[in-house]
Tab-separated table of C-alpha atoms in Angstrom:
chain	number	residue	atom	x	y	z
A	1	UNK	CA	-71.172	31.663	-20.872
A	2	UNK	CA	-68.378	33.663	-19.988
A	3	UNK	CA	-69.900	37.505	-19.757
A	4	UNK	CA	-67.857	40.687	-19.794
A	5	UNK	CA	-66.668	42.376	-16.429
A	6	UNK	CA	-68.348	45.986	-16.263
A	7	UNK	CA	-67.803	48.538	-13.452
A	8	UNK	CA	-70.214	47.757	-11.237
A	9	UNK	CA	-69.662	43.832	-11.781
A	10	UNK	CA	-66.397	43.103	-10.107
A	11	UNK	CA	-63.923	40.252	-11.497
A	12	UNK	CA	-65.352	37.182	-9.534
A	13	UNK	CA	-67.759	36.218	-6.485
A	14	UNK	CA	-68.115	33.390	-4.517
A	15	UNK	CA	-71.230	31.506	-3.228
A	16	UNK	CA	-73.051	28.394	-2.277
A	17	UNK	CA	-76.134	26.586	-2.775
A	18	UNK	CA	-78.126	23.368	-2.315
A	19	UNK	CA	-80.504	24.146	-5.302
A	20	UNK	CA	-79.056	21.076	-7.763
A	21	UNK	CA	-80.488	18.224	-5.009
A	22	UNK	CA	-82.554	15.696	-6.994
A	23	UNK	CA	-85.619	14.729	-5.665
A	24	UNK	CA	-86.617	11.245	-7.891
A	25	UNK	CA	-89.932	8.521	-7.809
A	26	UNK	CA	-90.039	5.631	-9.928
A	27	UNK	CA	-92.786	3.011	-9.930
A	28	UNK	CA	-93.616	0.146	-11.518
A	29	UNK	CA	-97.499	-0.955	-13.298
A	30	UNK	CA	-99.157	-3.791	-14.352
A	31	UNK	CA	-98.827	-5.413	-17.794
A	32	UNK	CA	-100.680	-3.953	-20.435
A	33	UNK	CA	-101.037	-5.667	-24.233
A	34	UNK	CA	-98.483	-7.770	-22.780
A	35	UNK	CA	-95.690	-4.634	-21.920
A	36	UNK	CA	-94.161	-4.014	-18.643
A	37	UNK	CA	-95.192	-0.437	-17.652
A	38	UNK	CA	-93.328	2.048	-15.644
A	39	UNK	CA	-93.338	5.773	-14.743
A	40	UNK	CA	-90.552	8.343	-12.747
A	41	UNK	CA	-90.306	12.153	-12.460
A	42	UNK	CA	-87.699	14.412	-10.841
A	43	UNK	CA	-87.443	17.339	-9.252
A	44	UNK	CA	-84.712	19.852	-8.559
A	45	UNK	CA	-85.065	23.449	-7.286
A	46	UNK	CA	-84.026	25.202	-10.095
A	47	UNK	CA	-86.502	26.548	-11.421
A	48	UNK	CA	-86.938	30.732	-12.091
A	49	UNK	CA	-84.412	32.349	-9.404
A	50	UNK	CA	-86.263	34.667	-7.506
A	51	UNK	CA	-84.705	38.194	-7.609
A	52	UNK	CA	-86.741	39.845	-4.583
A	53	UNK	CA	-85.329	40.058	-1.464
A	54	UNK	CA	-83.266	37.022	-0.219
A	55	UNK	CA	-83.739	35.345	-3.470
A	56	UNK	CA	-80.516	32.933	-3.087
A	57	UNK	CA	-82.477	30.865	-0.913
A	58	UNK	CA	-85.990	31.487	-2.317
A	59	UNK	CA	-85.541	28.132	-4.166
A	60	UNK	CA	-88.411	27.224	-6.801
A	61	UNK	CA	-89.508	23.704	-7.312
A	62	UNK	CA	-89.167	22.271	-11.212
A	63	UNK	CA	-90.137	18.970	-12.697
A	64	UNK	CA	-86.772	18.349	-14.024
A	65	UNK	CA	-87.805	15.280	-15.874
A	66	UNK	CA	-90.141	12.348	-16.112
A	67	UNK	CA	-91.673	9.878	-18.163
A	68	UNK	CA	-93.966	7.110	-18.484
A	69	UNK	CA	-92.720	3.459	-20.281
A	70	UNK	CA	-93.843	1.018	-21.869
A	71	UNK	CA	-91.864	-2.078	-22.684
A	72	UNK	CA	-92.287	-5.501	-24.250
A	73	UNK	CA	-88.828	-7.913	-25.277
A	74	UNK	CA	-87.344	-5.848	-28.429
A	75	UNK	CA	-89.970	-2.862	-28.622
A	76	UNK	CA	-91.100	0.044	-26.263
A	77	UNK	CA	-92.849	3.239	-26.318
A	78	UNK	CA	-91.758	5.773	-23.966
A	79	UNK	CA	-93.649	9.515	-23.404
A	80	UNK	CA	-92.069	12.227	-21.196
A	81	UNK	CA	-90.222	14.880	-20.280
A	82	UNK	CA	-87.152	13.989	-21.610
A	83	UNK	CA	-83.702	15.050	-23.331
A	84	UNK	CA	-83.862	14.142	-27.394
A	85	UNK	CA	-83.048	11.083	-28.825
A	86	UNK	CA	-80.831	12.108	-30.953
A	87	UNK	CA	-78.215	13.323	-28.396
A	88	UNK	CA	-78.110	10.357	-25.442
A	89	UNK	CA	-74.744	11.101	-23.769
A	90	UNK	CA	-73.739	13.936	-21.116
A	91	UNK	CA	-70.188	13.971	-19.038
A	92	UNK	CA	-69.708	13.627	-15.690
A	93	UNK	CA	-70.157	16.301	-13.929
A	94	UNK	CA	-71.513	16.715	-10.292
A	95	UNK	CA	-71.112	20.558	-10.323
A	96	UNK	CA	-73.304	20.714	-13.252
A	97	UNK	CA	-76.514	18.960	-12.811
A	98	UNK	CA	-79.102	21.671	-12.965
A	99	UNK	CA	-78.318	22.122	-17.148
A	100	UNK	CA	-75.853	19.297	-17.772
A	101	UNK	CA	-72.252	19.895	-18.146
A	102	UNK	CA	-70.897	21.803	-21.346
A	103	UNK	CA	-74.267	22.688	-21.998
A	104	UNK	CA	-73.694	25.790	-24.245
A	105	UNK	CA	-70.690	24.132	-25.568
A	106	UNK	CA	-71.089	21.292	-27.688
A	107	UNK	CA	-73.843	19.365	-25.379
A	108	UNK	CA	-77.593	18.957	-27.114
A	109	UNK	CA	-79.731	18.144	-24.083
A	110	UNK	CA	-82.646	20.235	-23.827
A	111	UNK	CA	-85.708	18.442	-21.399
A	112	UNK	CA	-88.893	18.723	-23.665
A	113	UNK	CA	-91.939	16.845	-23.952
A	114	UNK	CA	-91.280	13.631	-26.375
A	115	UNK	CA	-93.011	10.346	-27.912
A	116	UNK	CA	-90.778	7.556	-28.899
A	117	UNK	CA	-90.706	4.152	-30.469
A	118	UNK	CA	-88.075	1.815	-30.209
A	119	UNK	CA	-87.007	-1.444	-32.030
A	120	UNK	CA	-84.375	-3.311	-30.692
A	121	UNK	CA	-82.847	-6.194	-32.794
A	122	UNK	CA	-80.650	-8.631	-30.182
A	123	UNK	CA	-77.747	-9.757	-31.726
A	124	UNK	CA	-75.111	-12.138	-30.349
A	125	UNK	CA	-74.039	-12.129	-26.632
A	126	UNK	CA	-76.103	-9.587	-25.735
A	127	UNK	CA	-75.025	-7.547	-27.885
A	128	UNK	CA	-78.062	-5.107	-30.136
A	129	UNK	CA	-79.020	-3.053	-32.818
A	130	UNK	CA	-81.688	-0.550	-32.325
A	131	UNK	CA	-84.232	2.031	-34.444
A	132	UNK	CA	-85.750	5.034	-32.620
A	133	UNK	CA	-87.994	7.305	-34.494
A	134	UNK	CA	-89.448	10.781	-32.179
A	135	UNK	CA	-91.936	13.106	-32.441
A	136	UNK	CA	-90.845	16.008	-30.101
A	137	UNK	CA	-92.367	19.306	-28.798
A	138	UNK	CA	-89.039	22.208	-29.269
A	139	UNK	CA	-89.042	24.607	-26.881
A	140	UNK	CA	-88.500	28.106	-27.486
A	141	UNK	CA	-84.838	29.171	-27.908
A	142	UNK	CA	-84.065	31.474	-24.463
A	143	UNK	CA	-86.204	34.085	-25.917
A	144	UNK	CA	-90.376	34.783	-24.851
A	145	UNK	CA	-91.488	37.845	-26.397
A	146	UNK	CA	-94.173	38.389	-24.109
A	147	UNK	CA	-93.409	38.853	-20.432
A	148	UNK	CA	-96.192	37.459	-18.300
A	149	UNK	CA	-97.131	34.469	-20.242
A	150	UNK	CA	-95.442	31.777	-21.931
A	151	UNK	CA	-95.318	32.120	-26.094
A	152	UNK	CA	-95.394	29.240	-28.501
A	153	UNK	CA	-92.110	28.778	-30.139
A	154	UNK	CA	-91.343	28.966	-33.368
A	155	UNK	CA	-91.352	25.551	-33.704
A	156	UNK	CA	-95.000	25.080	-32.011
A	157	UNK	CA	-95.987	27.941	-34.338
A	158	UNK	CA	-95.617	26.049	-37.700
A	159	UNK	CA	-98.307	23.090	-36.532
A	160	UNK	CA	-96.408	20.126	-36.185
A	161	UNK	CA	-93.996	18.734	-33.950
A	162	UNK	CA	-90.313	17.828	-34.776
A	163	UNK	CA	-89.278	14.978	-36.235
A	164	UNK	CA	-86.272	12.659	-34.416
A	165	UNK	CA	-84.342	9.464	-35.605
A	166	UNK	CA	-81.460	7.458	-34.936
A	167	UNK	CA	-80.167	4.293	-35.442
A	168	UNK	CA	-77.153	3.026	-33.202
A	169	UNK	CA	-75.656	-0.193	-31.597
A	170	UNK	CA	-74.806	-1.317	-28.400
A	171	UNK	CA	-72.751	-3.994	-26.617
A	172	UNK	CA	-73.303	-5.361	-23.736
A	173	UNK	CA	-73.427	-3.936	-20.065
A	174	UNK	CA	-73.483	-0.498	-19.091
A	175	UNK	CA	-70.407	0.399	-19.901
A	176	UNK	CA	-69.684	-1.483	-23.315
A	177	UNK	CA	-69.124	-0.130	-27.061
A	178	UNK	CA	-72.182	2.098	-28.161
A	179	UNK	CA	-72.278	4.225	-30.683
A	180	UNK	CA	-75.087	5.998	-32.985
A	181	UNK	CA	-75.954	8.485	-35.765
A	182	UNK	CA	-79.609	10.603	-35.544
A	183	UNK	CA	-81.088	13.077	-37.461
A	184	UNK	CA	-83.865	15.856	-36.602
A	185	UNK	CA	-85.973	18.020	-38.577
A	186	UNK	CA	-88.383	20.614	-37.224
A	187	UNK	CA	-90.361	23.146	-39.517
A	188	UNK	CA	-89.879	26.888	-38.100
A	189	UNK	CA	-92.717	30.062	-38.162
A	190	UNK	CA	-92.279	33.692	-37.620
A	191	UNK	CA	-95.571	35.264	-37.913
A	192	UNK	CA	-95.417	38.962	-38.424
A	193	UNK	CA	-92.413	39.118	-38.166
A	194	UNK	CA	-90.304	42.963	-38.831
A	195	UNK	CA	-91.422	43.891	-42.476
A	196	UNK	CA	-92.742	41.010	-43.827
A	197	UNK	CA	-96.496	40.903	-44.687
A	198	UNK	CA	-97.097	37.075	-43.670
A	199	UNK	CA	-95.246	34.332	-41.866
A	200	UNK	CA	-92.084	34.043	-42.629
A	201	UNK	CA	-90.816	29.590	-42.910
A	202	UNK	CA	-87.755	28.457	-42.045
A	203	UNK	CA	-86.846	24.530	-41.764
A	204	UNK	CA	-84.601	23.912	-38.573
A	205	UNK	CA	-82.538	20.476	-38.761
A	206	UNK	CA	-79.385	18.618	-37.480
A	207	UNK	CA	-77.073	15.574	-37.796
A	208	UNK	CA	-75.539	13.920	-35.151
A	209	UNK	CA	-73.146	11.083	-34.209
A	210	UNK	CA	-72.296	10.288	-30.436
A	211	UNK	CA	-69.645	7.179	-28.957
A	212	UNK	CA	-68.843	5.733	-25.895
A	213	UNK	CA	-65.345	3.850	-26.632
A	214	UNK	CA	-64.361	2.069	-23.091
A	215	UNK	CA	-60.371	1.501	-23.104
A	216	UNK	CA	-59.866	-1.756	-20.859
A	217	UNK	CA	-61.205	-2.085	-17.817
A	218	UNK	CA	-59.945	1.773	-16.601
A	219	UNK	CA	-60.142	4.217	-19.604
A	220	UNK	CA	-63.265	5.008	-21.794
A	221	UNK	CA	-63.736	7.895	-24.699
A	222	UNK	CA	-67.079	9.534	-25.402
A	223	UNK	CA	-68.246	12.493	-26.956
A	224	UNK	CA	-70.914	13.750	-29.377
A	225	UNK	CA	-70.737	15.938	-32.202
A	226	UNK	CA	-73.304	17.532	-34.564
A	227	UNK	CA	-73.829	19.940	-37.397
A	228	UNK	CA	-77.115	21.588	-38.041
A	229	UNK	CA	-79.357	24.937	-38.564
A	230	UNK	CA	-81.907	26.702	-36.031
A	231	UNK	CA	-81.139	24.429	-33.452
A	232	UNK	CA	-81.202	26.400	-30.180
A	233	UNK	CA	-84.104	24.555	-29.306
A	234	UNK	CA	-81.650	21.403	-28.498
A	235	UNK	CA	-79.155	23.569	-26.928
A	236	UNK	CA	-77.056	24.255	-29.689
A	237	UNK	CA	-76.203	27.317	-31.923
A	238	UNK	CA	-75.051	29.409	-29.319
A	239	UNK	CA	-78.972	29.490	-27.981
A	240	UNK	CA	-79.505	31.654	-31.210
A	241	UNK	CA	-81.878	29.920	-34.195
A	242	UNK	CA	-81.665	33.290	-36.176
A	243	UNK	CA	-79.688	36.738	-36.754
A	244	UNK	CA	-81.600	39.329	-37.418
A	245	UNK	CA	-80.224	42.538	-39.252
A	246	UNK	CA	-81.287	44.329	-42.156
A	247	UNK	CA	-80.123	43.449	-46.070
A	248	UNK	CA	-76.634	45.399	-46.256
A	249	UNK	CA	-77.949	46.015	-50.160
A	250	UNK	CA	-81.525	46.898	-49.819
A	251	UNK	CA	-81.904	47.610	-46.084
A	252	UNK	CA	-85.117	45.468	-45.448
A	253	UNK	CA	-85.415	43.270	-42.587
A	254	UNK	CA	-83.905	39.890	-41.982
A	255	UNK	CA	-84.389	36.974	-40.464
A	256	UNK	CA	-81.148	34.705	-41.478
A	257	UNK	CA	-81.214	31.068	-40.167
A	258	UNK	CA	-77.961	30.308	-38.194
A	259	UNK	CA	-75.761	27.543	-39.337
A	260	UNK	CA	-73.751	25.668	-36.460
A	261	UNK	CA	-71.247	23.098	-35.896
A	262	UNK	CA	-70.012	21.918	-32.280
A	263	UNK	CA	-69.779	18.626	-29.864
A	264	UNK	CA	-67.766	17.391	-26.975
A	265	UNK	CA	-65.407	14.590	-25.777
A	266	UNK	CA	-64.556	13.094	-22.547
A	267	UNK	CA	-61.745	10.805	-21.095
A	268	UNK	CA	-62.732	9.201	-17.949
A	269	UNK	CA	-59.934	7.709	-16.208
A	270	UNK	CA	-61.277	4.701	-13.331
A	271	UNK	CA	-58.611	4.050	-10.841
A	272	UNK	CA	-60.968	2.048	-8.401
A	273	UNK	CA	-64.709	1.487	-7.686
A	274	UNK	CA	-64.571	4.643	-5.608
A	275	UNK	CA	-62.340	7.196	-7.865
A	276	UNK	CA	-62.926	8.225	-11.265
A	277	UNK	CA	-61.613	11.543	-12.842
A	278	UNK	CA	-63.110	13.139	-16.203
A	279	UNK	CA	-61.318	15.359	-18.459
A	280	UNK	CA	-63.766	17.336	-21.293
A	281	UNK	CA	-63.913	19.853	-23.965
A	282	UNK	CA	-66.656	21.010	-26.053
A	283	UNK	CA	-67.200	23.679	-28.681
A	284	UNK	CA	-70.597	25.374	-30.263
A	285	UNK	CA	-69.859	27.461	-32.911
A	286	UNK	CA	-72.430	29.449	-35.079
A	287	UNK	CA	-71.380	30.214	-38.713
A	288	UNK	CA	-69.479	33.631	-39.303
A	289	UNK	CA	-70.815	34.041	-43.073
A	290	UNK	CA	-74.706	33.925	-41.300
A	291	UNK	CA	-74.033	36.766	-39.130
A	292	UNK	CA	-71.843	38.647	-42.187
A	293	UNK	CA	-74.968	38.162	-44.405
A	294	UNK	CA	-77.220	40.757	-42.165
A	295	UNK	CA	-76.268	44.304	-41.022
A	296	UNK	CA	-76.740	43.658	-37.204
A	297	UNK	CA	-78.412	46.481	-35.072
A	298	UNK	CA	-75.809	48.662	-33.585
A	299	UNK	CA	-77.727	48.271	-30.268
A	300	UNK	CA	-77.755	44.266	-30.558
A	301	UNK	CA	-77.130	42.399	-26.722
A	302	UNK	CA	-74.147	40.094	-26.345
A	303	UNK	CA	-76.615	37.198	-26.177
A	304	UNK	CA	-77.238	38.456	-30.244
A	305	UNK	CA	-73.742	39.040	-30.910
A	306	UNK	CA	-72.109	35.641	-29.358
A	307	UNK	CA	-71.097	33.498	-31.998
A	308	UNK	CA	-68.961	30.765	-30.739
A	309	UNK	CA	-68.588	29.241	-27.103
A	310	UNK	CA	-65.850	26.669	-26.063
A	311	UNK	CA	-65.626	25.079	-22.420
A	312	UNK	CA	-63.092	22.959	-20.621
A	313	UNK	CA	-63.860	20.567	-17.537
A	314	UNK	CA	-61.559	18.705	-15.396
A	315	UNK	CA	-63.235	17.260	-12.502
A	316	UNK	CA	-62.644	14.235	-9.582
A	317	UNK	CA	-65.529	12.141	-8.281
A	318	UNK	CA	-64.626	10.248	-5.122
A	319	UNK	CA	-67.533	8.026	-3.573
A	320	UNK	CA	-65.662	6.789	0.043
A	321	UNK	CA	-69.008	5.404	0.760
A	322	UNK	CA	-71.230	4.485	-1.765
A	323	UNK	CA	-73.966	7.342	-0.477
A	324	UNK	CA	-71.343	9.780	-0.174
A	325	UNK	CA	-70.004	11.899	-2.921
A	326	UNK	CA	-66.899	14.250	-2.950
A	327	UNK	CA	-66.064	16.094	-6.309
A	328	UNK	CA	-64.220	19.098	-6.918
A	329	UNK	CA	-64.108	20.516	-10.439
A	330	UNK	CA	-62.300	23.221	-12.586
A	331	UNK	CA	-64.537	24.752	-15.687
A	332	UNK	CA	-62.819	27.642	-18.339
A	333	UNK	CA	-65.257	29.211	-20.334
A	334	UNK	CA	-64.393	31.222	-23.969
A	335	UNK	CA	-67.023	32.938	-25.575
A	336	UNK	CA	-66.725	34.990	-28.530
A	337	UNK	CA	-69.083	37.777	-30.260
A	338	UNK	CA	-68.891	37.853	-34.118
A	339	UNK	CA	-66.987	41.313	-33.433
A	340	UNK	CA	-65.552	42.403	-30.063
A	341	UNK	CA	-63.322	40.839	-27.808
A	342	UNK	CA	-64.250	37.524	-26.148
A	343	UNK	CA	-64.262	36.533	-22.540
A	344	UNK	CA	-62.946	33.852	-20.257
A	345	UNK	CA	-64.302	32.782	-17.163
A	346	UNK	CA	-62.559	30.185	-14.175
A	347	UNK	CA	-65.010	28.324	-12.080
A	348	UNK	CA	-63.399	26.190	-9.281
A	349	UNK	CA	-66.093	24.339	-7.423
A	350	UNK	CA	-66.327	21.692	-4.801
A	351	UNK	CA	-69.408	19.580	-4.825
A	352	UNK	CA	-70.810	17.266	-1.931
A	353	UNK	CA	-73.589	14.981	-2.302
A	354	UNK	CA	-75.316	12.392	-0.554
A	355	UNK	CA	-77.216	9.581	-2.534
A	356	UNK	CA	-80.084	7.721	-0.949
């Protein structure tokens, strides 16, 4: 997000890390009930940033993600730590690999423990249809009302987990036609919450469609989009699944579910094995008439106020080796309260990697 400058924060700063390195282990089991098994976790260091003294390179291991497989010819089960089903895609991005890139804007990809099924029906040269169908654990949406232990989220609070489909197809190859449509559902609680006597219910949802569209053997087109309600969980809604405000008639407390709207595209241009670029844009936009339907606090944060958040990438990825990795990227961030003035942010970084 793009925050406000203040007096004390300056207009820019500069700085470095190694914190994004992937650390990955994959292994492969025996056959069990006749399915080839599997397992792999990763690790990154960027997990809680310390903020004692020299916290830059106080670097925290985190399981990123991991997950254990099975697999027999047109079914598997998979159960991990993994992004939901419903959203597959990411762009390319090598200066964004800690949250993937226009997370915040139009990207669903929040890591969570998951159980899926899938059915794949093979279809002609390769070529398949396939069913998924997800039971998924949402985590809570950026905020944790108690400060030394983790909360349950909402979603954990109502008893059940969230429910994920989607049906899609897919050519052959890596880099052939796919495209898909999903759905999620996940029932919402708010015990106690301000003024009302019990636990207040709210039903959290979202529809989504994603495409990759390959142009020849240089150009491809893909993007996600989505439309749903609560769904911070995923990474979408501005990180918000309510406003909160009191009833501009009667002055009670309220806890309004918020509405959003958002995706992303890419265009990935591949001049050789070696050099790729990737132009992107994505937009996450809550619904104005959710925050107008609640008097907000006059002391509400920018994180409560932000209502819409809109992100540009343009980036190179060279590979002059093929364990060597050059990329540097431009990012412009908007992001807009419901009333205010909005902010911009330029980020011009130059990533180096080294695959092994």
């Amino acid at each position: 997000f793009a925050l406000r400058g203040t007096s004390t924060s300056g207009n820019g700063n500069f700085g470095a890390g190694l914190r994004q390195t992937i650390l990955g282990i994959e292994g492969d089991g025996p056959r069990i009930f006749g399915a080839r098994t599997s397992a792999n976790v990763s690790l990154d260091f960027f997990s809680d940033v310390s903020y004692t003294s020299y916290g830059t390179s106080a670097g925290i291991v985190r399981m990123r993600a991991g997950s254990i497989d099975f697999d027999w010819a047109n079914d598997s089960v998979q159960v991990g730590m993994v992004t939901p089903l419903i959203a597959p895609l990411s762009p390319a991005s090598y200066a964004t690999v800690a949250e993937p890139s226009l997370a915040g804007a139009g990207n669903l990809w929040t890591w969570a423990p998951q159980l899926r099924y899938t059915h794949r029906f093979p279809l002609q040269r390769g070529n398949r249809m396939q069913v998924e169908l997800g039971l998924w654990d949402s985590p809570a949406a950026g905020y944790n009302s108690n400060q030394l232990f983790r909360a349950s989220s909402p979603g954990e609070l109502a008893e059940q987990p969230a429910y994920e489909t989607r049906i899609s197809y897919a050519a052959a190859g890596d880099r052939g036609l796919q495209f898909g449509l999903g759905g999620y559902y996940n029932r919402q609680a708010y015990p106690g919450y301000q003024g009302y006597p019990g636990t207040e219910h709210l039903d959290s949802w979202a529809s989504t469609g994603d495409l990759r569209l390959p142009l020849g053997h240089h150009f491809e087109i893909s993007g996600e989009g989505y439309r749903g309600r609560a769904i911070a969980g995923l990474g979408g809604g501005v990180y918000k699944d309510i406003v909160t405000g009191t009833n501009p008639i009667t002055g009670a407390s309220v806890l309004q579910g918020l509405n959003a709207i958002g995706g992303w595209t890419q265009f990935k241009t591949r001049f050789s094995s070696s050099l790729e670029t990737n132009f992107s844009i994505g937009q996450d936009n809550g619904f104005a008439r959710d925050f107008h339907a609640v008097v907000l606090s006059p002391t509400a944060s920018a994180t409560q106020l932000r209502a819409r958040n809109k992100m540009v990438v343009a980036n190179f990825i060279f590979r002059p080796k093929t364990y060597i990795i050059l990329s540097p990227e431009y990012r412009r961030i908007w992001s807009s309260p419901i009333t205010g003035t909005g902010s911009t942010l330029d980020i011009f970084t130059l990533s180096v990697g080294y695959k092994f």
